[in-house]
Amino acid sequence: MTRHIVRLYIASASVLGLFLAWAGIAAHPWPQTQSSAAGAQAQALAQYQQRLQLDAALVRKLTVPESVQAPTPRVRIVTLPPLTTTRTS
Amino acid sequence: MVHRAFRAMGTDVELFLDSTDATTLLAEAEDEFHRVESLLSRFRPASELSRLNRTRAMQVGPELLELAQLSLEARDQSGGRFDPTVYDALVAAGYDRSFELVAATAVVAAEPARCSGHVTVDVASSTIVLESGFRLDFGGIAKGWTADRALALLERGGPALVNAGGDIASAGRAWPIGVETPDGEITLELDGGALATSGRDRRRWRQGDASQHHVIDPSTGKPAEGELLRVTTVARTATEAEVLAKSLFLRADAAAAAVEADERCAPTILVTRDGRTLLAGGLA
């Protein structure tokens, strides 16, 4: 075997080694740890978002006039017979 | 259209629902009235409200907590004219038992009771604490509030209307509703919303020469005087309408009440004790 062929084998082995290392890293051999951390982070963010939404609703309730929150009922005097009657309760 | 009528909270209640098959919804709505009455009646010793009034401080359920909060907000917004601490003033005026029994046997106290008592509501612990010497009465708000709750149940089945002794909540379509005036009945077409009437023309009794009625003026602790006989007003919910009608009625002056209705853009019919009818709040 000439030195040239030895160098070729070594280079091929190096490429193969690099490929196996890349494949190993890409396969995420530590998924359990990372996903649980990400899950906790997502849960915390969801809770934070929910709290912000509740705060925003409270701020709207406190600052927006009630008349803007819901339309005023429409009412007019008509000549129809009444279905029911209001009286002092 | 289906219809159900029954007695609850010392008054006549009517349910209307634009649907052909609504037996379950009608039953649920009626049950809600009886359930709330069992919690909040001041005439039932076992009700949650009666227990709170006896103990002065108590952890309460969500209904009593919400009504207490709403009542205190209403007191602030009405400048104290609406007040949930009129219990003892009502008793002093002779209204110490259900109204059917009051008219025959009312005994009026020599001195009116104080109103505007301090009430602490702690939402976090669901606790209410009453100032010593004061008790709560939700007679001025509970029927409208329950009408709103019953409407929420009914309107799942279609356009609906709830009439709790004159406190009316409606949804889904326009409903023709009669309002009594000295000049005859006016029909209001109410499209989405509520109305209520407050006045001194019902739930009244005589004690000797004095005329008594159930609307207490918190500033005097006695049944309200003034030139108004009755006020009917429109709002988004029956709870709001009931509070606003009482608040406007407790204006001593009819013109001042009409101005307030205009300012609030609340369509209102005011009837005075001398037989005049005033329209306000954009109603014409």
Coordinates of C-alpha atoms in Angstrom, one line a residue:
Chain A
M1 CA 0.0 0.0 0.0
T2 CA 1.5 3.3 -1.0
R3 CA 1.4 6.4 1.3
H4 CA -1.0 7.9 -1.2
I5 CA -3.6 5.2 -0.6
V6 CA -3.1 5.5 3.1
R7 CA -3.8 9.2 3.0
L8 CA -6.9 8.5 0.9
Y9 CA -8.2 6.0 3.5
I10 CA -7.5 8.5 6.3
A11 CA -9.3 11.3 4.5
S12 CA -12.3 9.0 3.8
A13 CA -12.4 7.9 7.4
S14 CA -12.2 11.6 8.5
V15 CA -15.1 12.5 6.2
L16 CA -17.1 9.5 7.5
G17 CA -16.3 10.4 11.1
L18 CA -17.4 14.0 10.5
F19 CA -20.6 12.7 8.9
L20 CA -21.4 10.4 11.8
A21 CA -20.7 13.2 14.3
W22 CA -23.0 15.6 12.4
A23 CA -25.7 12.9 12.2
G24 CA -25.4 12.3 15.9
I25 CA -25.8 15.9 16.7
A26 CA -28.7 16.4 14.3
A27 CA -30.5 13.4 15.9
H28 CA -30.6 15.3 19.3
P29 CA -29.6 12.5 21.6
W30 CA -30.7 14.8 24.6
P31 CA -34.3 15.6 23.4
Q32 CA -35.9 14.9 26.8
T33 CA -34.1 17.5 28.7
Q34 CA -34.4 20.2 26.1
S35 CA -38.1 19.7 25.3
S36 CA -39.1 19.7 29.0
A37 CA -37.2 23.0 29.3
A38 CA -38.9 24.4 26.2
G39 CA -42.3 23.1 27.5
A40 CA -41.9 24.9 30.8
Q41 CA -40.9 28.0 29.0
A42 CA -43.9 27.8 26.7
Q43 CA -46.2 27.2 29.7
A44 CA -44.8 30.2 31.5
L45 CA -45.2 32.3 28.4
A46 CA -48.8 31.1 28.0
Q47 CA -49.6 32.0 31.6
Y48 CA -48.0 35.4 31.1
Q49 CA -50.0 36.0 28.0
Q50 CA -53.2 35.0 29.8
R51 CA -52.3 37.4 32.6
L52 CA -51.7 40.2 30.1
Q53 CA -55.0 39.5 28.5
L54 CA -56.9 39.6 31.8
D55 CA -55.1 42.9 32.7
A56 CA -55.9 44.3 29.3
A57 CA -59.6 43.4 29.8
L58 CA -59.6 45.0 33.2
V59 CA -58.0 48.2 31.8
R60 CA -60.6 48.3 29.0
K61 CA -63.3 47.9 31.6
L62 CA -61.9 50.7 33.7
T63 CA -61.1 53.1 31.0
V64 CA -63.6 52.6 28.2
P65 CA -67.0 54.2 28.9
E66 CA -69.7 51.6 29.5
S67 CA -71.8 53.0 26.6
V68 CA -69.0 52.1 24.2
Q69 CA -68.7 48.5 25.5
A70 CA -72.2 47.5 24.4
P71 CA -74.8 49.3 22.2
T72 CA -77.6 51.1 23.9
P73 CA -80.9 49.2 23.4
R74 CA -83.1 50.6 20.7
V75 CA -86.5 51.8 22.0
R76 CA -89.4 53.7 20.5
I77 CA -93.1 54.3 21.2
V78 CA -95.4 52.2 19.0
T79 CA -99.1 51.7 18.8
L80 CA -98.9 47.9 19.0
P81 CA -100.7 46.0 21.9
P82 CA -98.1 45.1 24.5
L83 CA -97.0 41.5 25.1
T84 CA -96.3 42.2 28.7
T85 CA -96.3 45.2 31.1
T86 CA -93.8 46.8 33.3
R87 CA -94.8 48.1 36.7
T88 CA -93.2 49.0 40.0
S89 CA -91.3 46.0 41.1
Chain B
M1 CA -93.9 31.3 21.2
V2 CA -93.9 29.6 24.6
H3 CA -94.8 31.2 27.8
R4 CA -94.5 30.4 31.5
A5 CA -95.7 32.3 34.5
F6 CA -94.9 31.6 38.2
R7 CA -94.4 33.3 41.6
A8 CA -90.9 33.9 42.9
M9 CA -89.2 36.6 45.0
G10 CA -92.6 37.9 46.2
T11 CA -93.7 38.8 42.7
D12 CA -95.1 37.5 39.4
V13 CA -92.5 36.3 36.9
E14 CA -93.2 35.6 33.2
L15 CA -90.9 33.9 30.7
F16 CA -91.4 34.2 26.9
L17 CA -89.4 32.3 24.3
D18 CA -89.7 32.4 20.6
S19 CA -89.3 28.6 20.2
T20 CA -91.6 25.6 19.9
D21 CA -89.7 23.2 22.0
A22 CA -88.3 24.9 25.1
T23 CA -89.6 23.0 28.1
T24 CA -86.1 22.4 29.5
L25 CA -85.0 26.0 29.0
L26 CA -88.1 27.3 30.7
A27 CA -87.6 24.9 33.6
E28 CA -83.9 26.0 33.9
A29 CA -84.9 29.7 33.9
E30 CA -87.6 29.2 36.5
D31 CA -85.3 27.1 38.7
E32 CA -82.7 29.9 38.6
F33 CA -85.3 32.3 40.2
H34 CA -86.1 29.8 43.0
R35 CA -82.4 29.1 43.5
V36 CA -81.4 32.7 43.8
E37 CA -84.4 33.5 46.0
S38 CA -83.3 30.7 48.4
L39 CA -79.9 32.3 48.6
L40 CA -80.7 36.0 48.8
S41 CA -84.1 36.4 50.5
R42 CA -84.0 38.4 53.7
F43 CA -87.3 36.7 54.7
R44 CA -85.8 33.2 54.8
P45 CA -83.8 32.6 58.0
A46 CA -81.7 29.9 56.3
S47 CA -80.7 32.0 53.2
E48 CA -77.1 32.9 52.8
L49 CA -78.0 36.6 53.0
S50 CA -79.8 36.0 56.3
R51 CA -76.8 34.2 57.7
L52 CA -74.5 37.0 56.7
N53 CA -76.8 39.6 58.2
R54 CA -76.7 37.6 61.5
T55 CA -73.0 36.9 61.6
R56 CA -71.8 40.3 60.1
A57 CA -68.8 38.6 58.5
M58 CA -68.8 35.5 56.4
Q59 CA -67.3 33.7 53.5
V60 CA -70.0 33.8 50.8
G61 CA -70.8 32.1 47.5
P62 CA -70.3 33.7 44.1
E63 CA -73.9 35.0 43.8
L64 CA -73.9 37.0 47.0
L65 CA -70.3 38.2 46.4
E66 CA -71.2 39.5 42.9
L67 CA -74.5 41.2 44.0
A68 CA -72.7 42.9 46.9
Q69 CA -70.0 44.2 44.6
L70 CA -72.6 45.4 42.0
S71 CA -74.7 47.0 44.8
L72 CA -71.7 48.9 46.2
E73 CA -70.7 50.0 42.7
A74 CA -74.3 51.2 42.1
R75 CA -74.2 53.1 45.4
D76 CA -71.0 54.9 44.3
Q77 CA -72.4 55.7 40.8
S78 CA -75.7 56.9 42.1
G79 CA -74.2 59.2 44.7
G80 CA -75.7 57.1 47.5
R81 CA -79.3 57.2 46.2
F82 CA -79.1 53.5 45.7
D83 CA -78.0 51.7 48.8
P84 CA -78.0 48.0 49.8
T85 CA -77.8 48.8 53.5
V86 CA -81.4 50.0 53.8
Y87 CA -82.5 46.7 55.5
D88 CA -83.0 48.3 58.9
A89 CA -84.7 51.4 57.4
L90 CA -87.2 49.0 55.7
V91 CA -87.8 47.2 59.0
A92 CA -88.2 50.6 60.8
A93 CA -90.8 51.5 58.2
G94 CA -92.7 48.3 58.9
Y95 CA -91.5 46.2 56.0
D96 CA -90.1 43.4 58.2
R97 CA -91.8 40.4 56.6
S98 CA -92.9 39.3 53.2
F99 CA -95.2 42.0 51.7
E100 CA -98.4 39.9 51.9
L101 CA -98.1 40.1 55.7
V102 CA -96.9 43.7 56.0
A103 CA -100.0 45.5 54.9
A104 CA -102.1 44.0 57.7
T105 CA -99.7 44.2 60.6
A106 CA -97.0 46.7 60.0
V107 CA -95.5 48.4 63.0
V108 CA -93.5 51.6 62.3
A109 CA -90.5 52.4 64.5
A110 CA -90.5 55.7 66.3
E111 CA -87.1 56.6 64.7
P112 CA -85.9 55.8 61.2
A113 CA -82.8 53.6 60.9
R114 CA -79.4 54.8 59.6
C115 CA -78.4 53.9 56.0
S116 CA -75.1 54.1 54.0
G117 CA -73.4 51.5 56.2
H118 CA -69.8 50.4 55.5
V119 CA -69.5 47.1 53.7
T120 CA -66.1 45.4 52.9
V121 CA -66.0 42.9 50.1
D122 CA -62.8 40.9 49.8
V123 CA -62.9 39.1 46.4
A124 CA -59.7 37.1 47.0
S125 CA -61.2 35.4 50.1
S126 CA -64.9 35.7 49.0
T127 CA -65.6 37.4 52.3
I128 CA -68.1 40.1 53.2
V129 CA -67.8 42.2 56.4
L130 CA -70.7 44.4 57.5
E131 CA -70.4 47.5 59.7
S132 CA -72.0 46.9 63.1
G133 CA -75.6 48.0 63.0
F134 CA -76.1 47.5 59.3
R135 CA -77.6 44.6 57.3
L136 CA -77.9 44.1 53.6
D137 CA -81.1 44.0 51.5
F138 CA -81.0 43.3 47.8
G139 CA -84.6 44.1 47.2
G140 CA -83.6 46.9 44.9
I141 CA -81.4 44.9 42.6
A142 CA -81.9 41.1 42.9
K143 CA -85.0 40.8 40.7
G144 CA -83.3 42.6 37.8
W145 CA -80.1 40.6 38.3
T146 CA -81.9 37.3 38.3
A147 CA -83.9 38.4 35.2
D148 CA -80.6 38.9 33.4
R149 CA -79.4 35.4 34.5
A150 CA -82.6 33.8 33.4
L151 CA -82.5 35.5 30.1
A152 CA -78.9 34.2 29.5
L153 CA -80.4 30.7 30.0
L154 CA -83.4 31.2 27.8
E155 CA -81.8 33.0 24.9
R156 CA -79.9 29.8 24.0
G157 CA -83.2 28.7 22.5
G158 CA -84.1 31.9 20.6
P159 CA -85.4 35.4 21.1
A160 CA -86.5 35.7 24.7
L161 CA -88.0 38.0 27.3
V162 CA -88.1 37.7 31.1
N163 CA -90.4 39.9 33.2
A164 CA -89.7 39.7 36.9
G165 CA -92.5 41.9 38.5
G166 CA -91.8 44.7 36.0
D167 CA -88.0 44.3 35.7
I168 CA -87.7 43.2 32.1
A169 CA -84.7 41.7 30.3
S170 CA -85.0 40.9 26.6
A171 CA -82.9 39.7 23.7
G172 CA -83.1 38.5 20.1
R173 CA -85.8 40.8 18.6
A174 CA -88.1 43.8 19.3
W175 CA -90.7 43.2 22.1
P176 CA -93.7 45.4 22.7
I177 CA -93.9 46.3 26.4
G178 CA -96.7 48.3 28.1
V179 CA -96.0 51.2 30.5
E180 CA -98.9 52.5 32.6
T181 CA -99.4 56.3 32.6
P182 CA -102.2 58.6 33.8
D183 CA -103.1 59.2 30.1
G184 CA -103.3 55.5 29.3
E185 CA -100.9 52.7 28.5
I186 CA -97.9 53.5 26.3
T187 CA -96.3 50.7 24.4
L188 CA -92.5 50.7 24.1
E189 CA -90.9 48.6 21.4
L190 CA -87.7 47.4 23.1
D191 CA -85.1 45.9 20.8
G192 CA -82.2 44.3 22.7
G193 CA -81.9 45.5 26.3
A194 CA -83.9 45.9 29.4
L195 CA -86.2 48.2 31.3
A196 CA -87.4 48.5 34.9
T197 CA -89.9 50.6 36.9
S198 CA -89.5 51.9 40.4
G199 CA -92.1 53.8 42.3
R200 CA -94.3 54.3 45.4
D201 CA -97.6 53.1 43.8
R202 CA -97.1 49.5 44.8
R203 CA -95.8 47.7 47.9
R204 CA -97.2 50.5 50.1
W205 CA -99.2 50.4 53.3
R206 CA -100.8 52.7 55.8
Q207 CA -99.8 52.9 59.4
G208 CA -102.2 55.2 61.3
D209 CA -102.4 58.4 59.2
A210 CA -99.0 57.8 57.6
S211 CA -98.5 56.3 54.2
Q212 CA -95.5 54.0 53.9
H213 CA -93.9 52.4 50.9
H214 CA -90.9 50.3 50.1
V215 CA -88.5 52.7 48.4
I216 CA -86.2 54.1 51.2
D217 CA -84.4 57.4 50.7
P218 CA -81.0 56.6 52.3
S219 CA -80.5 60.3 53.1
T220 CA -83.4 60.2 55.6
G221 CA -83.8 56.5 56.3
K222 CA -87.5 56.9 55.6
P223 CA -89.8 56.1 52.6
A224 CA -88.9 58.6 49.9
E225 CA -90.9 61.8 49.5
G226 CA -90.9 63.8 46.3
E227 CA -93.2 64.6 43.4
L228 CA -92.5 61.4 41.4
L229 CA -95.0 58.5 41.6
R230 CA -93.2 56.1 39.2
V231 CA -90.2 56.0 36.9
T232 CA -89.6 53.5 34.0
T233 CA -86.2 53.5 32.4
V234 CA -84.3 51.6 29.7
A235 CA -80.8 50.2 30.1
R236 CA -78.6 47.5 28.6
T237 CA -79.4 45.0 31.4
A238 CA -82.3 44.7 33.9
T239 CA -79.8 45.1 36.7
E240 CA -78.7 48.5 35.4
A241 CA -82.3 49.4 34.6
E242 CA -83.5 48.6 38.1
V243 CA -80.8 50.5 39.8
L244 CA -81.2 53.5 37.5
A245 CA -85.0 53.6 37.9
K246 CA -84.7 53.6 41.7
S247 CA -81.9 56.3 41.5
L248 CA -84.0 58.5 39.3
F249 CA -87.1 58.0 41.4
L250 CA -85.2 59.1 44.5
R251 CA -84.5 62.5 42.8
A252 CA -87.0 64.7 44.7
D253 CA -87.7 66.7 41.7
A254 CA -89.2 65.4 38.4
A255 CA -87.4 67.9 36.2
A256 CA -84.0 67.0 37.8
A257 CA -84.7 63.3 37.2
A258 CA -85.6 64.1 33.5
V259 CA -82.3 66.0 33.1
E260 CA -80.4 63.1 34.6
A261 CA -82.1 60.7 32.2
D262 CA -81.2 63.0 29.3
E263 CA -77.6 63.2 30.4
R264 CA -77.4 59.4 30.7
C265 CA -79.2 59.0 27.3
A266 CA -81.5 56.6 29.1
P267 CA -85.0 56.5 27.6
T268 CA -87.3 57.2 30.5
I269 CA -90.9 57.7 31.3
L270 CA -91.6 59.7 34.5
V271 CA -95.1 59.9 36.1
T272 CA -95.6 62.5 38.8
R273 CA -97.9 62.2 41.8
D274 CA -100.1 65.0 40.4
G275 CA -100.7 63.0 37.2
R276 CA -98.2 64.4 34.7
T277 CA -96.2 62.2 32.3
L278 CA -92.7 63.3 31.2
L279 CA -90.6 61.6 28.5
A280 CA -86.8 61.9 28.7
G281 CA -83.6 60.4 27.6
G282 CA -84.4 60.7 23.9
L283 CA -87.9 59.2 24.1
A284 CA -90.5 61.0 22.1

